Amino acid sequence: MTDRAPRDHLGSLDFRLTHRQRRLRTLTAVILLTIGAMVVFGLSHPFFRSSGDTQIRRLAREAVLLRHAGGTPDAAGDRARRVVAVRLTLIALYWSVCFCLTALLVVLAWLDAREVRRRLLLSRSAMARLIRDRPDEDRETQEGDADG
Protein backbone atom coordinates (compact mmCIF):
# COMPACT_ATOMS: atom_id res chain seq x y z
CA MET A 1 0.00 0.00 0.00
CA THR A 2 1.60 3.24 -1.09
CA ASP A 3 0.85 6.64 0.31
CA ARG A 4 0.57 8.99 -2.64
CA ALA A 5 0.86 12.73 -2.32
CA PRO A 6 -1.98 14.80 -3.73
CA ARG A 7 -1.49 15.53 -7.38
CA ASP A 8 -1.36 19.22 -8.09
CA HIS A 9 -1.59 18.77 -11.83
CA LEU A 10 -5.12 17.35 -11.61
CA GLY A 11 -6.54 20.64 -10.41
CA SER A 12 -9.76 20.80 -8.50
CA LEU A 13 -13.31 20.48 -9.69
CA ASP A 14 -15.39 23.29 -8.26
CA PHE A 15 -18.86 22.23 -7.09
CA ARG A 16 -19.71 25.37 -5.15
CA LEU A 17 -22.85 27.32 -6.02
CA THR A 18 -22.39 30.10 -8.52
CA HIS A 19 -23.60 33.59 -7.81
CA ARG A 20 -26.49 33.05 -10.22
CA GLN A 21 -27.51 29.77 -8.51
CA ARG A 22 -27.35 31.38 -5.09
CA ARG A 23 -29.46 34.31 -6.31
CA LEU A 24 -32.04 32.02 -7.95
CA ARG A 25 -32.35 29.83 -4.87
CA THR A 26 -32.65 32.82 -2.54
CA LEU A 27 -35.36 34.31 -4.74
CA THR A 28 -37.12 30.94 -4.82
CA ALA A 29 -37.08 30.73 -1.02
CA VAL A 30 -38.44 34.27 -0.69
CA ILE A 31 -41.24 33.56 -3.17
CA LEU A 32 -42.10 30.27 -1.45
CA LEU A 33 -42.36 32.04 1.90
CA THR A 34 -44.48 34.78 0.33
CA ILE A 35 -46.84 32.24 -1.24
CA GLY A 36 -47.11 30.38 2.05
CA ALA A 37 -47.92 33.57 3.94
CA MET A 38 -50.46 34.61 1.30
CA VAL A 39 -52.22 31.23 1.42
CA VAL A 40 -52.38 31.24 5.22
CA PHE A 41 -53.63 34.84 5.22
CA GLY A 42 -56.15 34.16 2.45
CA LEU A 43 -57.55 31.09 4.17
CA SER A 44 -57.74 32.59 7.65
CA HIS A 45 -58.68 36.26 7.17
CA PRO A 46 -62.39 37.07 7.59
CA PHE A 47 -62.39 39.27 4.46
CA PHE A 48 -61.73 36.19 2.33
CA ARG A 49 -63.67 33.65 4.38
CA SER A 50 -66.97 35.33 5.16
CA SER A 51 -69.49 36.21 2.53
CA GLY A 52 -69.94 39.69 3.94
CA ASP A 53 -72.76 41.41 5.77
CA THR A 54 -76.14 39.76 5.22
CA GLN A 55 -77.90 43.08 4.68
CA ILE A 56 -75.40 44.12 2.00
CA ARG A 57 -75.78 40.74 0.28
CA ARG A 58 -79.58 41.04 0.37
CA LEU A 59 -79.50 44.59 -1.05
CA ALA A 60 -77.02 43.57 -3.74
CA ARG A 61 -79.11 40.55 -4.72
CA GLU A 62 -82.24 42.68 -4.97
CA ALA A 63 -80.40 45.30 -7.04
CA VAL A 64 -79.11 42.67 -9.46
CA LEU A 65 -82.54 41.06 -9.83
CA LEU A 66 -84.17 44.46 -10.34
CA ARG A 67 -81.56 45.39 -12.94
CA HIS A 68 -82.14 42.11 -14.81
CA ALA A 69 -85.88 42.74 -14.76
CA GLY A 70 -85.28 46.12 -16.41
CA GLY A 71 -85.86 48.26 -13.33
CA THR A 72 -83.67 50.80 -11.60
CA PRO A 73 -82.47 49.88 -8.10
CA ASP A 74 -82.41 52.44 -5.30
CA ALA A 75 -79.12 54.08 -4.25
CA ALA A 76 -78.50 51.73 -1.31
CA GLY A 77 -79.05 48.65 -3.45
CA ASP A 78 -76.80 49.94 -6.22
CA ARG A 79 -74.08 50.81 -3.70
CA ALA A 80 -74.35 47.35 -2.13
CA ARG A 81 -74.01 45.75 -5.57
CA ARG A 82 -70.83 47.74 -6.23
CA VAL A 83 -69.44 46.85 -2.79
CA VAL A 84 -69.93 43.15 -3.48
CA ALA A 85 -68.41 43.51 -6.97
CA VAL A 86 -65.34 45.32 -5.61
CA ARG A 87 -64.93 42.74 -2.85
CA LEU A 88 -65.08 39.85 -5.31
CA THR A 89 -62.65 41.66 -7.62
CA LEU A 90 -60.15 42.16 -4.77
CA ILE A 91 -60.40 38.51 -3.76
CA ALA A 92 -59.88 37.41 -7.38
CA LEU A 93 -56.87 39.71 -7.75
CA TYR A 94 -55.37 38.42 -4.50
CA TRP A 95 -55.57 34.79 -5.57
CA SER A 96 -54.40 35.69 -9.08
CA VAL A 97 -51.23 37.18 -7.61
CA CYS A 98 -50.74 34.00 -5.58
CA PHE A 99 -51.11 31.83 -8.70
CA CYS A 100 -48.77 34.09 -10.70
CA LEU A 101 -46.12 33.72 -8.00
CA THR A 102 -46.58 29.96 -8.23
CA ALA A 103 -46.05 30.13 -12.00
CA LEU A 104 -42.93 32.20 -11.35
CA LEU A 105 -41.60 29.32 -9.23
CA VAL A 106 -41.78 27.08 -12.31
CA VAL A 107 -39.73 29.61 -14.28
CA LEU A 108 -37.16 29.88 -11.47
CA ALA A 109 -36.91 26.08 -11.26
CA TRP A 110 -36.28 25.93 -15.02
CA LEU A 111 -33.57 28.61 -14.76
CA ASP A 112 -31.91 26.77 -11.87
CA ALA A 113 -32.01 23.46 -13.74
CA ARG A 114 -30.50 25.15 -16.78
CA GLU A 115 -27.69 26.54 -14.62
CA VAL A 116 -27.05 23.12 -13.06
CA ARG A 117 -26.88 21.53 -16.52
CA ARG A 118 -24.46 24.22 -17.66
CA ARG A 119 -22.22 23.61 -14.63
CA LEU A 120 -22.39 19.85 -15.20
CA LEU A 121 -21.29 20.30 -18.80
CA LEU A 122 -18.39 22.50 -17.71
CA SER A 123 -17.37 19.95 -15.05
CA ARG A 124 -17.51 17.09 -17.53
CA SER A 125 -15.39 18.95 -20.04
CA ALA A 126 -12.90 19.90 -17.29
CA MET A 127 -12.73 16.28 -16.15
CA ALA A 128 -12.21 15.06 -19.72
CA ARG A 129 -9.49 17.66 -20.18
CA LEU A 130 -7.79 16.53 -16.95
CA ILE A 131 -7.88 12.90 -18.05
CA ARG A 132 -6.62 13.75 -21.52
CA ASP A 133 -3.81 16.02 -20.27
CA ARG A 134 -2.51 13.92 -17.39
CA PRO A 135 1.15 12.85 -17.60
CA ASP A 136 2.08 9.55 -19.22
CA GLU A 137 3.60 8.21 -15.97
CA ASP A 138 0.16 8.18 -14.34
CA ARG A 139 -1.25 6.22 -17.26
CA GLU A 140 1.57 3.67 -17.09
CA THR A 141 1.12 3.30 -13.32
CA GLN A 142 -2.59 2.66 -13.70
CA GLU A 143 -2.06 0.21 -16.56
CA GLY A 144 0.56 -1.62 -14.48
CA ASP A 145 -1.81 -1.81 -11.51
CA ALA A 146 -4.53 -3.21 -13.74
CA ASP A 147 -2.22 -5.91 -15.16
CA GLY A 148 -0.76 -6.99 -11.83
CSV table of C-alpha atoms in Angstrom, one decimal:
chain,number,residue,atom,x,y,z
A,1,MET,CA,0.0,0.0,0.0
A,2,THR,CA,1.6,3.2,-1.1
A,3,ASP,CA,0.9,6.6,0.3
A,4,ARG,CA,0.6,9.0,-2.6
A,5,ALA,CA,0.9,12.7,-2.3
A,6,PRO,CA,-2.0,14.8,-3.7
A,7,ARG,CA,-1.5,15.5,-7.4
A,8,ASP,CA,-1.4,19.2,-8.1
A,9,HIS,CA,-1.6,18.8,-11.8
A,10,LEU,CA,-5.1,17.3,-11.6
A,11,GLY,CA,-6.5,20.6,-10.4
A,12,SER,CA,-9.8,20.8,-8.5
A,13,LEU,CA,-13.3,20.5,-9.7
A,14,ASP,CA,-15.4,23.3,-8.3
A,15,PHE,CA,-18.9,22.2,-7.1
A,16,ARG,CA,-19.7,25.4,-5.2
A,17,LEU,CA,-22.8,27.3,-6.0
A,18,THR,CA,-22.4,30.1,-8.5
A,19,HIS,CA,-23.6,33.6,-7.8
A,20,ARG,CA,-26.5,33.0,-10.2
A,21,GLN,CA,-27.5,29.8,-8.5
A,22,ARG,CA,-27.4,31.4,-5.1
A,23,ARG,CA,-29.5,34.3,-6.3
A,24,LEU,CA,-32.0,32.0,-7.9
A,25,ARG,CA,-32.4,29.8,-4.9
A,26,THR,CA,-32.7,32.8,-2.5
A,27,LEU,CA,-35.4,34.3,-4.7
A,28,THR,CA,-37.1,30.9,-4.8
A,29,ALA,CA,-37.1,30.7,-1.0
A,30,VAL,CA,-38.4,34.3,-0.7
A,31,ILE,CA,-41.2,33.6,-3.2
A,32,LEU,CA,-42.1,30.3,-1.4
A,33,LEU,CA,-42.4,32.0,1.9
A,34,THR,CA,-44.5,34.8,0.3
A,35,ILE,CA,-46.8,32.2,-1.2
A,36,GLY,CA,-47.1,30.4,2.1
A,37,ALA,CA,-47.9,33.6,3.9
A,38,MET,CA,-50.5,34.6,1.3
A,39,VAL,CA,-52.2,31.2,1.4
A,40,VAL,CA,-52.4,31.2,5.2
A,41,PHE,CA,-53.6,34.8,5.2
A,42,GLY,CA,-56.1,34.2,2.4
A,43,LEU,CA,-57.6,31.1,4.2
A,44,SER,CA,-57.7,32.6,7.6
A,45,HIS,CA,-58.7,36.3,7.2
A,46,PRO,CA,-62.4,37.1,7.6
A,47,PHE,CA,-62.4,39.3,4.5
A,48,PHE,CA,-61.7,36.2,2.3
A,49,ARG,CA,-63.7,33.6,4.4
A,50,SER,CA,-67.0,35.3,5.2
A,51,SER,CA,-69.5,36.2,2.5
A,52,GLY,CA,-69.9,39.7,3.9
A,53,ASP,CA,-72.8,41.4,5.8
A,54,THR,CA,-76.1,39.8,5.2
A,55,GLN,CA,-77.9,43.1,4.7
A,56,ILE,CA,-75.4,44.1,2.0
A,57,ARG,CA,-75.8,40.7,0.3
A,58,ARG,CA,-79.6,41.0,0.4
A,59,LEU,CA,-79.5,44.6,-1.0
A,60,ALA,CA,-77.0,43.6,-3.7
A,61,ARG,CA,-79.1,40.5,-4.7
A,62,GLU,CA,-82.2,42.7,-5.0
A,63,ALA,CA,-80.4,45.3,-7.0
A,64,VAL,CA,-79.1,42.7,-9.5
A,65,LEU,CA,-82.5,41.1,-9.8
A,66,LEU,CA,-84.2,44.5,-10.3
A,67,ARG,CA,-81.6,45.4,-12.9
A,68,HIS,CA,-82.1,42.1,-14.8
A,69,ALA,CA,-85.9,42.7,-14.8
A,70,GLY,CA,-85.3,46.1,-16.4
A,71,GLY,CA,-85.9,48.3,-13.3
A,72,THR,CA,-83.7,50.8,-11.6
A,73,PRO,CA,-82.5,49.9,-8.1
A,74,ASP,CA,-82.4,52.4,-5.3
A,75,ALA,CA,-79.1,54.1,-4.3
A,76,ALA,CA,-78.5,51.7,-1.3
A,77,GLY,CA,-79.0,48.6,-3.4
A,78,ASP,CA,-76.8,49.9,-6.2
A,79,ARG,CA,-74.1,50.8,-3.7
A,80,ALA,CA,-74.4,47.3,-2.1
A,81,ARG,CA,-74.0,45.7,-5.6
A,82,ARG,CA,-70.8,47.7,-6.2
A,83,VAL,CA,-69.4,46.9,-2.8
A,84,VAL,CA,-69.9,43.2,-3.5
A,85,ALA,CA,-68.4,43.5,-7.0
A,86,VAL,CA,-65.3,45.3,-5.6
A,87,ARG,CA,-64.9,42.7,-2.8
A,88,LEU,CA,-65.1,39.9,-5.3
A,89,THR,CA,-62.6,41.7,-7.6
A,90,LEU,CA,-60.2,42.2,-4.8
A,91,ILE,CA,-60.4,38.5,-3.8
A,92,ALA,CA,-59.9,37.4,-7.4
A,93,LEU,CA,-56.9,39.7,-7.7
A,94,TYR,CA,-55.4,38.4,-4.5
A,95,TRP,CA,-55.6,34.8,-5.6
A,96,SER,CA,-54.4,35.7,-9.1
A,97,VAL,CA,-51.2,37.2,-7.6
A,98,CYS,CA,-50.7,34.0,-5.6
A,99,PHE,CA,-51.1,31.8,-8.7
A,100,CYS,CA,-48.8,34.1,-10.7
A,101,LEU,CA,-46.1,33.7,-8.0
A,102,THR,CA,-46.6,30.0,-8.2
A,103,ALA,CA,-46.1,30.1,-12.0
A,104,LEU,CA,-42.9,32.2,-11.3
A,105,LEU,CA,-41.6,29.3,-9.2
A,106,VAL,CA,-41.8,27.1,-12.3
A,107,VAL,CA,-39.7,29.6,-14.3
A,108,LEU,CA,-37.2,29.9,-11.5
A,109,ALA,CA,-36.9,26.1,-11.3
A,110,TRP,CA,-36.3,25.9,-15.0
A,111,LEU,CA,-33.6,28.6,-14.8
A,112,ASP,CA,-31.9,26.8,-11.9
A,113,ALA,CA,-32.0,23.5,-13.7
A,114,ARG,CA,-30.5,25.1,-16.8
A,115,GLU,CA,-27.7,26.5,-14.6
A,116,VAL,CA,-27.1,23.1,-13.1
A,117,ARG,CA,-26.9,21.5,-16.5
A,118,ARG,CA,-24.5,24.2,-17.7
A,119,ARG,CA,-22.2,23.6,-14.6
A,120,LEU,CA,-22.4,19.9,-15.2
A,121,LEU,CA,-21.3,20.3,-18.8
A,122,LEU,CA,-18.4,22.5,-17.7
A,123,SER,CA,-17.4,20.0,-15.1
A,124,ARG,CA,-17.5,17.1,-17.5
A,125,SER,CA,-15.4,18.9,-20.0
A,126,ALA,CA,-12.9,19.9,-17.3
A,127,MET,CA,-12.7,16.3,-16.2
A,128,ALA,CA,-12.2,15.1,-19.7
A,129,ARG,CA,-9.5,17.7,-20.2
A,130,LEU,CA,-7.8,16.5,-16.9
A,131,ILE,CA,-7.9,12.9,-18.0
A,132,ARG,CA,-6.6,13.7,-21.5
A,133,ASP,CA,-3.8,16.0,-20.3
A,134,ARG,CA,-2.5,13.9,-17.4
A,135,PRO,CA,1.1,12.9,-17.6
A,136,ASP,CA,2.1,9.5,-19.2
A,137,GLU,CA,3.6,8.2,-16.0
A,138,ASP,CA,0.2,8.2,-14.3
A,139,ARG,CA,-1.3,6.2,-17.3
A,140,GLU,CA,1.6,3.7,-17.1
A,141,THR,CA,1.1,3.3,-13.3
A,142,GLN,CA,-2.6,2.7,-13.7
A,143,GLU,CA,-2.1,0.2,-16.6
A,144,GLY,CA,0.6,-1.6,-14.5
A,145,ASP,CA,-1.8,-1.8,-11.5
A,146,ALA,CA,-4.5,-3.2,-13.7
A,147,ASP,CA,-2.2,-5.9,-15.2
A,148,GLY,CA,-0.8,-7.0,-11.8
